[in-house]
mmCIF file of C-alpha atoms in Angstrom:
data_model
loop_
_atom_site.group_PDB
_atom_site.id
_atom_site.type_symbol
_atom_site.label_atom_id
_atom_site.label_comp_id
_atom_site.label_asym_id
_atom_site.label_seq_id
_atom_site.Cartn_x
_atom_site.Cartn_y
_atom_site.Cartn_z
ATOM 1 C CA LYS V 1 55.786 114.740 34.738
ATOM 2 C CA ASN V 2 55.723 116.959 38.342
ATOM 3 C CA GLN V 3 59.609 115.800 39.758
ATOM 4 C CA VAL V 4 61.547 116.177 43.400
ATOM 5 C CA GLU V 5 64.922 115.475 43.396
ATOM 6 C CA GLN V 6 66.718 115.671 46.459
ATOM 7 C CA SER V 7 71.031 115.583 46.625
ATOM 8 C CA PRO V 8 72.714 114.625 48.565
ATOM 9 C CA GLN V 9 71.906 110.865 48.927
ATOM 10 C CA SER V 10 73.383 110.531 52.434
ATOM 11 C CA LEU V 11 75.843 112.259 54.129
ATOM 12 C CA ILE V 12 77.259 112.557 56.656
ATOM 13 C CA ILE V 13 78.491 114.981 59.818
ATOM 14 C CA LEU V 14 80.722 115.524 63.051
ATOM 15 C CA GLU V 15 78.408 116.520 65.413
ATOM 16 C CA GLY V 16 78.870 120.708 65.755
ATOM 17 C CA LYS V 17 79.134 120.934 62.048
ATOM 18 C CA ASN V 18 76.533 123.237 59.665
ATOM 19 C CA CYS V 19 75.749 121.002 56.122
ATOM 20 C CA THR V 20 73.036 122.225 53.613
ATOM 21 C CA LEU V 21 70.664 119.905 51.805
ATOM 22 C CA GLN V 22 69.522 120.281 48.263
ATOM 23 C CA CYS V 23 65.897 120.300 46.777
ATOM 24 C CA ASN V 24 64.889 120.877 43.051
ATOM 25 C CA TYR V 25 61.537 120.462 42.070
ATOM 26 C CA THR V 26 60.054 120.400 38.362
ATOM 27 C CA VAL V 27 56.568 121.318 39.978
ATOM 28 C CA SER V 28 53.755 123.497 37.936
ATOM 29 C CA PRO V 29 52.293 124.521 38.763
ATOM 30 C CA PHE V 30 54.451 126.072 41.759
ATOM 31 C CA SER V 31 52.938 127.174 45.396
ATOM 32 C CA ASN V 32 54.490 125.795 48.128
ATOM 33 C CA LEU V 33 57.705 123.596 48.995
ATOM 34 C CA ARG V 34 57.379 122.277 52.692
ATOM 35 C CA TRP V 35 60.787 120.277 54.070
ATOM 36 C CA TYR V 36 59.720 116.712 56.561
ATOM 37 C CA LYS V 37 62.057 115.772 58.744
ATOM 38 C CA GLN V 38 61.828 111.539 59.237
ATOM 39 C CA ASP V 39 63.577 109.468 62.054
ATOM 40 C CA THR V 40 64.138 106.013 61.471
ATOM 41 C CA GLY V 41 61.325 104.046 62.681
ATOM 42 C CA ARG V 42 58.705 106.931 62.460
ATOM 43 C CA GLY V 43 56.894 108.641 60.035
ATOM 44 C CA PRO V 44 57.934 112.204 58.601
ATOM 45 C CA VAL V 45 56.690 115.417 60.240
ATOM 46 C CA SER V 46 57.077 118.524 59.323
ATOM 47 C CA LEU V 47 59.591 121.369 59.648
ATOM 48 C CA THR V 48 58.603 124.133 57.621
ATOM 49 C CA ILE V 49 57.053 125.406 54.636
ATOM 50 C CA MET V 50 58.360 127.296 51.973
ATOM 51 C CA THR V 51 55.178 129.916 50.802
ATOM 52 C CA PHE V 52 56.526 131.072 46.641
ATOM 53 C CA SER V 53 56.891 134.532 47.682
ATOM 54 C CA GLU V 54 59.793 133.035 51.181
ATOM 55 C CA ASN V 55 63.351 133.543 50.920
ATOM 56 C CA THR V 56 64.147 131.881 54.515
ATOM 57 C CA LYS V 57 62.188 130.447 57.469
ATOM 58 C CA SER V 58 64.716 129.610 60.228
ATOM 59 C CA ASN V 59 63.055 127.328 63.111
ATOM 60 C CA GLY V 60 65.604 126.885 65.982
ATOM 61 C CA ARG V 61 68.313 125.237 63.982
ATOM 62 C CA TYR V 62 66.773 124.990 60.858
ATOM 63 C CA THR V 63 66.967 127.171 57.862
ATOM 64 C CA ALA V 64 64.647 126.984 54.721
ATOM 65 C CA THR V 65 65.849 129.067 51.985
ATOM 66 C CA LEU V 66 63.883 129.830 48.161
ATOM 67 C CA ASP V 67 64.756 130.262 44.688
ATOM 68 C CA ALA V 68 61.603 130.450 42.532
ATOM 69 C CA ASP V 69 64.023 131.411 39.704
ATOM 70 C CA THR V 70 65.929 129.058 39.330
ATOM 71 C CA LYS V 71 62.938 125.997 41.505
ATOM 72 C CA GLN V 72 65.223 125.463 43.806
ATOM 73 C CA SER V 73 65.154 125.088 47.905
ATOM 74 C CA SER V 74 67.969 124.038 50.811
ATOM 75 C CA LEU V 75 67.874 123.113 54.096
ATOM 76 C CA HIS V 76 70.783 124.698 56.097
ATOM 77 C CA ILE V 77 71.090 122.819 59.487
ATOM 78 C CA THR V 78 73.170 124.886 61.922
ATOM 79 C CA ALA V 79 75.831 123.044 64.828
ATOM 80 C CA SER V 80 74.430 119.908 64.496
ATOM 81 C CA GLN V 81 73.172 117.495 67.300
ATOM 82 C CA LEU V 82 73.142 113.733 67.266
ATOM 83 C CA SER V 83 69.631 113.653 67.257
ATOM 84 C CA ASP V 84 69.954 115.526 63.438
ATOM 85 C CA SER V 85 70.286 112.378 62.063
ATOM 86 C CA ALA V 86 66.987 111.356 60.243
ATOM 87 C CA SER V 87 66.077 111.670 56.428
ATOM 88 C CA TYR V 88 65.020 115.136 55.505
ATOM 89 C CA ILE V 89 62.278 115.064 52.998
ATOM 90 C CA CYS V 90 61.248 118.301 50.255
ATOM 91 C CA VAL V 91 57.588 117.151 49.415
ATOM 92 C CA ALA V 92 56.202 120.188 46.443
ATOM 93 C CA PRO V 93 52.068 119.971 45.675
ATOM 94 C CA GLY V 94 50.471 119.614 42.752
ATOM 95 C CA GLY V 95 47.561 120.316 40.508
ATOM 96 C CA GLY V 96 45.862 122.206 44.428
ATOM 97 C CA THR V 97 45.112 118.118 46.501
ATOM 98 C CA ALA V 98 46.984 116.500 48.860
ATOM 99 C CA SER V 99 46.681 113.516 46.904
ATOM 100 C CA LYS V 100 49.363 115.658 43.363
ATOM 101 C CA LEU V 101 52.069 115.772 46.096
ATOM 102 C CA THR V 102 55.718 114.637 44.857
ATOM 103 C CA PHE V 103 58.281 113.962 47.084
ATOM 104 C CA GLY V 104 61.657 113.910 46.832
ATOM 105 C CA THR V 105 63.617 109.864 47.711
ATOM 106 C CA GLY V 106 65.189 112.504 50.550
ATOM 107 C CA THR V 107 68.570 112.462 51.713
ATOM 108 C CA ARG V 108 70.128 110.837 54.321
ATOM 109 C CA LEU V 109 71.517 112.197 57.145
ATOM 110 C CA GLN V 110 74.045 111.148 59.790
ATOM 111 C CA VAL V 111 75.495 112.673 63.073
ATOM 112 C CA THR V 112 78.341 110.682 64.389
ATOM 113 C CA LEU V 113 80.615 111.683 67.932
ATOM 114 C CA ASP Y 1 48.268 117.977 68.287
ATOM 115 C CA VAL Y 2 47.042 116.159 65.761
ATOM 116 C CA LYS Y 3 47.720 112.416 66.490
ATOM 117 C CA VAL Y 4 47.698 109.860 63.831
ATOM 118 C CA THR Y 5 47.585 105.733 65.538
ATOM 119 C CA GLN Y 6 48.620 103.239 62.390
ATOM 120 C CA SER Y 7 47.718 100.057 64.803
ATOM 121 C CA SER Y 8 51.096 97.701 64.690
ATOM 122 C CA ARG Y 9 53.834 98.895 63.601
ATOM 123 C CA TYR Y 10 55.454 95.618 62.710
ATOM 124 C CA LEU Y 11 54.193 92.829 60.653
ATOM 125 C CA VAL Y 12 54.324 89.212 59.395
ATOM 126 C CA LYS Y 13 52.640 87.579 56.947
ATOM 127 C CA ARG Y 14 52.596 84.503 54.718
ATOM 128 C CA THR Y 15 51.982 85.567 50.222
ATOM 129 C CA GLY Y 16 48.083 84.995 49.651
ATOM 130 C CA GLU Y 17 46.951 85.983 53.210
ATOM 131 C CA LYS Y 18 44.777 88.924 53.802
ATOM 132 C CA VAL Y 19 45.972 91.811 54.855
ATOM 133 C CA PHE Y 20 44.596 94.640 56.874
ATOM 134 C CA LEU Y 21 46.805 97.627 58.417
ATOM 135 C CA GLU Y 22 44.055 100.077 60.065
ATOM 136 C CA CYS Y 23 44.298 103.282 61.148
ATOM 137 C CA VAL Y 24 42.988 106.513 63.261
ATOM 138 C CA GLN Y 25 43.521 110.902 63.402
ATOM 139 C CA ASP Y 26 41.908 112.694 66.479
ATOM 140 C CA MET Y 27 41.913 115.913 64.456
ATOM 141 C CA ASP Y 28 38.746 115.427 63.004
ATOM 142 C CA HIS Y 29 40.640 115.985 59.545
ATOM 143 C CA GLU Y 30 38.480 114.797 56.748
ATOM 144 C CA ASN Y 31 41.021 113.379 54.442
ATOM 145 C CA MET Y 32 43.239 110.822 55.062
ATOM 146 C CA PHE Y 33 46.055 108.554 52.130
ATOM 147 C CA TRP Y 34 48.358 105.607 52.766
ATOM 148 C CA TYR Y 35 51.241 105.493 51.371
ATOM 149 C CA ARG Y 36 53.980 103.160 50.973
ATOM 150 C CA GLN Y 37 58.004 103.834 51.518
ATOM 151 C CA ASP Y 38 60.639 102.615 50.139
ATOM 152 C CA PRO Y 39 63.907 102.903 49.405
ATOM 153 C CA GLY Y 40 65.456 105.057 46.942
ATOM 154 C CA LEU Y 41 61.872 105.751 45.633
ATOM 155 C CA GLY Y 42 60.573 108.084 48.061
ATOM 156 C CA LEU Y 43 57.016 108.058 49.276
ATOM 157 C CA ARG Y 44 53.836 107.204 46.844
ATOM 158 C CA LEU Y 45 50.683 107.084 47.087
ATOM 159 C CA ILE Y 46 48.230 103.860 47.461
ATOM 160 C CA TYR Y 47 44.538 105.508 48.157
ATOM 161 C CA PHE Y 48 43.131 108.662 49.371
ATOM 162 C CA SER Y 49 39.717 109.590 51.459
ATOM 163 C CA TYR Y 50 38.169 112.499 51.582
ATOM 164 C CA ASP Y 51 34.748 111.303 52.869
ATOM 165 C CA VAL Y 52 33.856 108.658 54.746
ATOM 166 C CA LYS Y 53 32.939 105.493 51.777
ATOM 167 C CA MET Y 54 34.610 107.455 50.040
ATOM 168 C CA LYS Y 55 37.824 106.726 48.235
ATOM 169 C CA GLU Y 56 40.598 107.852 44.903
ATOM 170 C CA LYS Y 57 42.945 105.394 44.256
ATOM 171 C CA GLY Y 58 46.126 106.861 44.036
ATOM 172 C CA ASP Y 59 49.940 105.685 41.731
ATOM 173 C CA ILE Y 60 50.380 102.624 43.097
ATOM 174 C CA PRO Y 61 46.217 101.233 43.394
ATOM 175 C CA GLU Y 62 46.611 97.649 42.562
ATOM 176 C CA GLY Y 63 46.503 94.626 45.260
ATOM 177 C CA TYR Y 64 45.080 96.680 47.351
ATOM 178 C CA SER Y 65 41.629 98.305 48.874
ATOM 179 C CA VAL Y 66 40.643 100.498 50.991
ATOM 180 C CA SER Y 67 38.038 101.535 53.770
ATOM 181 C CA ARG Y 68 36.238 104.287 55.068
ATOM 182 C CA GLU Y 69 33.760 103.470 56.631
ATOM 183 C CA LYS Y 70 34.285 106.192 60.006
ATOM 184 C CA LYS Y 71 35.367 109.644 59.256
ATOM 185 C CA GLU Y 72 38.401 108.674 61.617
ATOM 186 C CA ARG Y 73 39.407 106.033 61.465
ATOM 187 C CA PHE Y 74 40.632 104.520 57.243
ATOM 188 C CA SER Y 75 42.281 101.329 56.361
ATOM 189 C CA LEU Y 76 43.920 99.795 54.176
ATOM 190 C CA ILE Y 77 43.163 95.952 52.997
ATOM 191 C CA LEU Y 78 45.722 93.902 51.514
ATOM 192 C CA GLU Y 79 43.850 91.581 49.423
ATOM 193 C CA SER Y 80 46.134 88.673 48.929
ATOM 194 C CA ALA Y 81 49.801 89.152 50.956
ATOM 195 C CA SER Y 82 52.375 88.515 47.830
ATOM 196 C CA THR Y 83 56.041 89.519 48.628
ATOM 197 C CA ASN Y 84 56.315 92.317 46.400
ATOM 198 C CA GLN Y 85 54.457 94.330 49.417
ATOM 199 C CA THR Y 86 56.380 94.384 51.503
ATOM 200 C CA SER Y 87 57.383 97.384 52.462
ATOM 201 C CA MET Y 88 56.397 100.290 55.077
ATOM 202 C CA TYR Y 89 52.977 101.748 55.040
ATOM 203 C CA LEU Y 90 52.532 105.232 56.350
ATOM 204 C CA CYS Y 91 49.236 105.959 56.531
ATOM 205 C CA ALA Y 92 48.073 109.985 57.252
ATOM 206 C CA SER Y 93 45.846 112.826 57.197
ATOM 207 C CA ARG Y 94 45.551 116.856 56.773
ATOM 208 C CA GLY Y 95 43.555 119.405 57.907
ATOM 209 C CA PRO Y 96 40.837 121.482 55.734
ATOM 210 C CA PRO Y 97 41.895 123.570 52.391
ATOM 211 C CA GLY Y 98 44.459 125.903 53.363
ATOM 212 C CA ALA Y 99 46.342 124.085 55.792
ATOM 213 C CA ASN Y 100 48.912 124.251 52.714
ATOM 214 C CA GLU Y 101 48.386 120.442 51.682
ATOM 215 C CA LYS Y 102 50.793 119.739 55.557
ATOM 216 C CA LEU Y 103 50.459 115.720 56.629
ATOM 217 C CA PHE Y 104 50.365 114.069 59.798
ATOM 218 C CA PHE Y 105 52.097 110.643 59.597
ATOM 219 C CA GLY Y 106 51.395 107.323 61.526
ATOM 220 C CA SER Y 107 55.150 106.055 62.916
ATOM 221 C CA GLY Y 108 54.215 103.871 59.860
ATOM 222 C CA THR Y 109 54.134 99.151 59.679
ATOM 223 C CA GLN Y 110 56.585 97.309 58.316
ATOM 224 C CA LEU Y 111 54.977 94.949 56.964
ATOM 225 C CA SER Y 112 56.388 91.305 55.463
ATOM 226 C CA VAL Y 113 55.476 88.797 53.628
ATOM 227 C CA LEU Y 114 57.115 85.349 53.329
#
């Protein structure tokens, strides 16, 4: 059964600090993994996608990694800002169609002063 | 950028009412989806459509139906609303194959069934 597990479930950090969110996946066949950011009361928005051959990809202060051997991905946020407060959702497709996307339950990040 | 618009941000309905949730996208995407999102459960697929008048059941279709009469519009229907259908409903669209399954989501409809 395809599964995507995220940790921690929630996280509180001070503004300016760094943090790392984890995503473990068991998806077959694996093609890519995408991270979404969901602000409170809004729909998710894609942050980045990691394909099988990629190890690291940056999008501003967000850096995603992928380790295909251990089936783990991480999202590192540098110099956090209040606007980073959101849920971060890890998603992987299985079977090659969007109808078979497997969603993680998300990590809820709160950045405080 | 793709815009996916859901007609209502908040809805309050009574048990047994028929409920319509509307979704419109402006990028001529063929694929459209309805998800519900509940705390601790992540997003779950209710129905999806890959073309006008075509629909497929997702993981939790019971108690729901859909309509896709025009390419840009995908409606979710709760035939007889029940309290366990209180949830956040998210509509999404997806571009053509080769887009790595990137979904574009609407802002969601928070439905409360009393």
